[in-house]
GROMACS .gro file of C-alpha atoms in nm:
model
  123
    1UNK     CA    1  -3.661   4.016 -28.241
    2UNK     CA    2  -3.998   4.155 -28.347
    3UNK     CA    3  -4.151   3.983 -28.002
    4UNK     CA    4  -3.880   4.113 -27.788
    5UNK     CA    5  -3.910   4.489 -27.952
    6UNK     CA    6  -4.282   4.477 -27.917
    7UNK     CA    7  -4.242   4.388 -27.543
    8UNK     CA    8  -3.965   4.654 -27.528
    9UNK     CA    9  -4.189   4.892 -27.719
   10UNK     CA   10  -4.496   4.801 -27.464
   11UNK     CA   11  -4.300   4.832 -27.121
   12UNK     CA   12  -4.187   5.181 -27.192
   13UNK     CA   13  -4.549   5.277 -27.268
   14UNK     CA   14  -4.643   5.138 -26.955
   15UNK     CA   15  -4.423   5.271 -26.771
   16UNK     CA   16  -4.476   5.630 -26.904
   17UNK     CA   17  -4.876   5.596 -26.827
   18UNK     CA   18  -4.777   5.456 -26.506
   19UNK     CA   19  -4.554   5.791 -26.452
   20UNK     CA   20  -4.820   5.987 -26.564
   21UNK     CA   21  -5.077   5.853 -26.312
   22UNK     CA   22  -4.877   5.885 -26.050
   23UNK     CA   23  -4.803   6.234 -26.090
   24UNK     CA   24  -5.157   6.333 -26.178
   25UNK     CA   25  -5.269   6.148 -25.860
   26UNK     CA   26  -5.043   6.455 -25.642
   27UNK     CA   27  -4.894   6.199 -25.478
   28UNK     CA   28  -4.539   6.249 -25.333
   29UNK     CA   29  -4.267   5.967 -25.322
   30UNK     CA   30  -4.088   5.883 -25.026
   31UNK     CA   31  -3.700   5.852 -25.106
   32UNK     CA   32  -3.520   5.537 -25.108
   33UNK     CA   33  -3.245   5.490 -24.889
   34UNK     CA   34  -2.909   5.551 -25.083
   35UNK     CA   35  -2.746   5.237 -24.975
   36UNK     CA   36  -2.996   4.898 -24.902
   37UNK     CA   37  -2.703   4.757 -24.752
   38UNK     CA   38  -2.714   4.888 -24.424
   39UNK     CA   39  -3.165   4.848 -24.384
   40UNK     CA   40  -3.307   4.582 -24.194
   41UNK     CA   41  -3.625   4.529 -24.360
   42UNK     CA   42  -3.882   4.323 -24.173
   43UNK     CA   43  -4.155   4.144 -24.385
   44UNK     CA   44  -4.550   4.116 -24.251
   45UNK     CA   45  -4.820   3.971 -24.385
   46UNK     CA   46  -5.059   4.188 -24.221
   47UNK     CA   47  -5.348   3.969 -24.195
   48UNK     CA   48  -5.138   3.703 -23.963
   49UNK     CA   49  -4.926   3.971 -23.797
   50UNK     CA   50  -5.126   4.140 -23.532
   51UNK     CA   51  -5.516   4.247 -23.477
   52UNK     CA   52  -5.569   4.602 -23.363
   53UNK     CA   53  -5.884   4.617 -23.419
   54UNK     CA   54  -6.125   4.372 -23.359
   55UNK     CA   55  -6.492   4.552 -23.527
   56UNK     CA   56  -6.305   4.476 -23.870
   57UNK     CA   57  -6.263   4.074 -23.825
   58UNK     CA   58  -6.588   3.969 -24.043
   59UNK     CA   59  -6.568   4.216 -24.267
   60UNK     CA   60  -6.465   4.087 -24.584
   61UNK     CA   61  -6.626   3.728 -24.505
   62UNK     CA   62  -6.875   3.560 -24.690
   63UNK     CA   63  -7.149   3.412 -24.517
   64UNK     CA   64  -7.075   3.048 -24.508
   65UNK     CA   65  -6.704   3.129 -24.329
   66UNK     CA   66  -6.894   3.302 -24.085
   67UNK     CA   67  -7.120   3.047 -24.023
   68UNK     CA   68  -6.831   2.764 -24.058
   69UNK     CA   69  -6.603   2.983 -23.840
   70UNK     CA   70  -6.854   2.912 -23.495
   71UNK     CA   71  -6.870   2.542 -23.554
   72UNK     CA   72  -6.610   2.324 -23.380
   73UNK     CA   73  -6.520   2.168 -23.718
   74UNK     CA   74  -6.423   2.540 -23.910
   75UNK     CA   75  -6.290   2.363 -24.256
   76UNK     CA   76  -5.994   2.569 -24.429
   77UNK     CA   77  -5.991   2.803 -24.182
   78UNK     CA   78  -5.608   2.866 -24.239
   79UNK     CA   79  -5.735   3.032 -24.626
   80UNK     CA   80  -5.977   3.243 -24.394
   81UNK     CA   81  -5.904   3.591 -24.318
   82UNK     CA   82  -5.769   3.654 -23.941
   83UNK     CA   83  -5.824   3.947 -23.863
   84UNK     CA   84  -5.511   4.127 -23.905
   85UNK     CA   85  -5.502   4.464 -24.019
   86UNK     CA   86  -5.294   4.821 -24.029
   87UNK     CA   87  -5.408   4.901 -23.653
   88UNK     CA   88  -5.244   4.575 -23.573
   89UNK     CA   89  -4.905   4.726 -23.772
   90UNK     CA   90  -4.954   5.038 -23.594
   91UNK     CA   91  -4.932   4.910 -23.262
   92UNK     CA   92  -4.677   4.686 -23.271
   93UNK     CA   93  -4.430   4.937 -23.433
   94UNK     CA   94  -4.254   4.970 -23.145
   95UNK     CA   95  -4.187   4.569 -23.129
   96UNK     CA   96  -4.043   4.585 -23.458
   97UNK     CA   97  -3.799   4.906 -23.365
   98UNK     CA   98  -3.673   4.678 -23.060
   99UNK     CA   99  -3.617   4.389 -23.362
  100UNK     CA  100  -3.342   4.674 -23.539
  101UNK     CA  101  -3.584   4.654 -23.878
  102UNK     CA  102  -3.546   4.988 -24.040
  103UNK     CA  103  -3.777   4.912 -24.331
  104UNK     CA  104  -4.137   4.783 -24.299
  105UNK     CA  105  -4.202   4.569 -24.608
  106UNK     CA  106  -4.601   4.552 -24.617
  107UNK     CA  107  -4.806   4.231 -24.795
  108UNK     CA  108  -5.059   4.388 -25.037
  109UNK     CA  109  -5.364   4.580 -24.840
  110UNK     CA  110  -5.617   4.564 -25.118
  111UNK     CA  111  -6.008   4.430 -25.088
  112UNK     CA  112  -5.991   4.054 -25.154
  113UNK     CA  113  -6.304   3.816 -25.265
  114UNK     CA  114  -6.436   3.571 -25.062
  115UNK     CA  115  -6.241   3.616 -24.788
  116UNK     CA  116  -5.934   3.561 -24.919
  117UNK     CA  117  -5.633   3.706 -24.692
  118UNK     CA  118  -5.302   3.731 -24.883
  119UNK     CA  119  -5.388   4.058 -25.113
  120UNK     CA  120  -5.336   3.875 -25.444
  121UNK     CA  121  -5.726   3.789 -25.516
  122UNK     CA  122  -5.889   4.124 -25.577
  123UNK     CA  123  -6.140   4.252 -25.681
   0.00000   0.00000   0.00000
């Protein structure tokens, strides 16, 4: 039991710093609904979903995928960013209304290294 009360022990400090960030960051959460039952949520990976705005595309990049992505042979470009990005969520907002999603489930939107797309390699 020791290892299970230390992780018990740990967690609850955690999650009290985490509290305490959160409220010292004056940030305000947005209620839940009361019953999950009735939401449609929708899922995007926001880097495959939509573009909105095209000056963003290389940012992000290394060098070599931009100089791999004008070649007619662009290896791995499915691991490459494509250009997706909140704009793109923005205006197609309306398209996922018309769907009947009532909850917009968001991929991590955090600055990735070399190019990476999916939010989970940051830095």
């Amino acid at each position: 039991w020791d290892g299970l009360e230390a992780v018990l022990r740990w967690s609850r400090e955690r999650l009290v710093q985490a509290e305490d960030d959160f409220n010292s960051s004056r940030s305000q959460r947005l209620a839940s609904p009361a019953n999950w039952h009735s939401e449609v949520v929708y899922q995007i990976f926001v880097d495959r979903f939509a573009n909105g705005d095209l000056s963003n595309d290389l940012k992000n990049v290394p060098a070599f995928q931009k100089k791999q992505l004008h070649t007619q042979q662009p290896y791995s470009i499915y691991e490459w960013r494509h250009g997706g990005d909140l704009q793109g969520v923005i205006s197609r907002l309306g398209y996922i209304r018309d769907l009947g999603a009532t909850v917009i489930w968001l991929s991590p939107i955090l600055h990735n290294s070399n190019g990476a797309y999916d939010g989970y390699k940051t830095t």
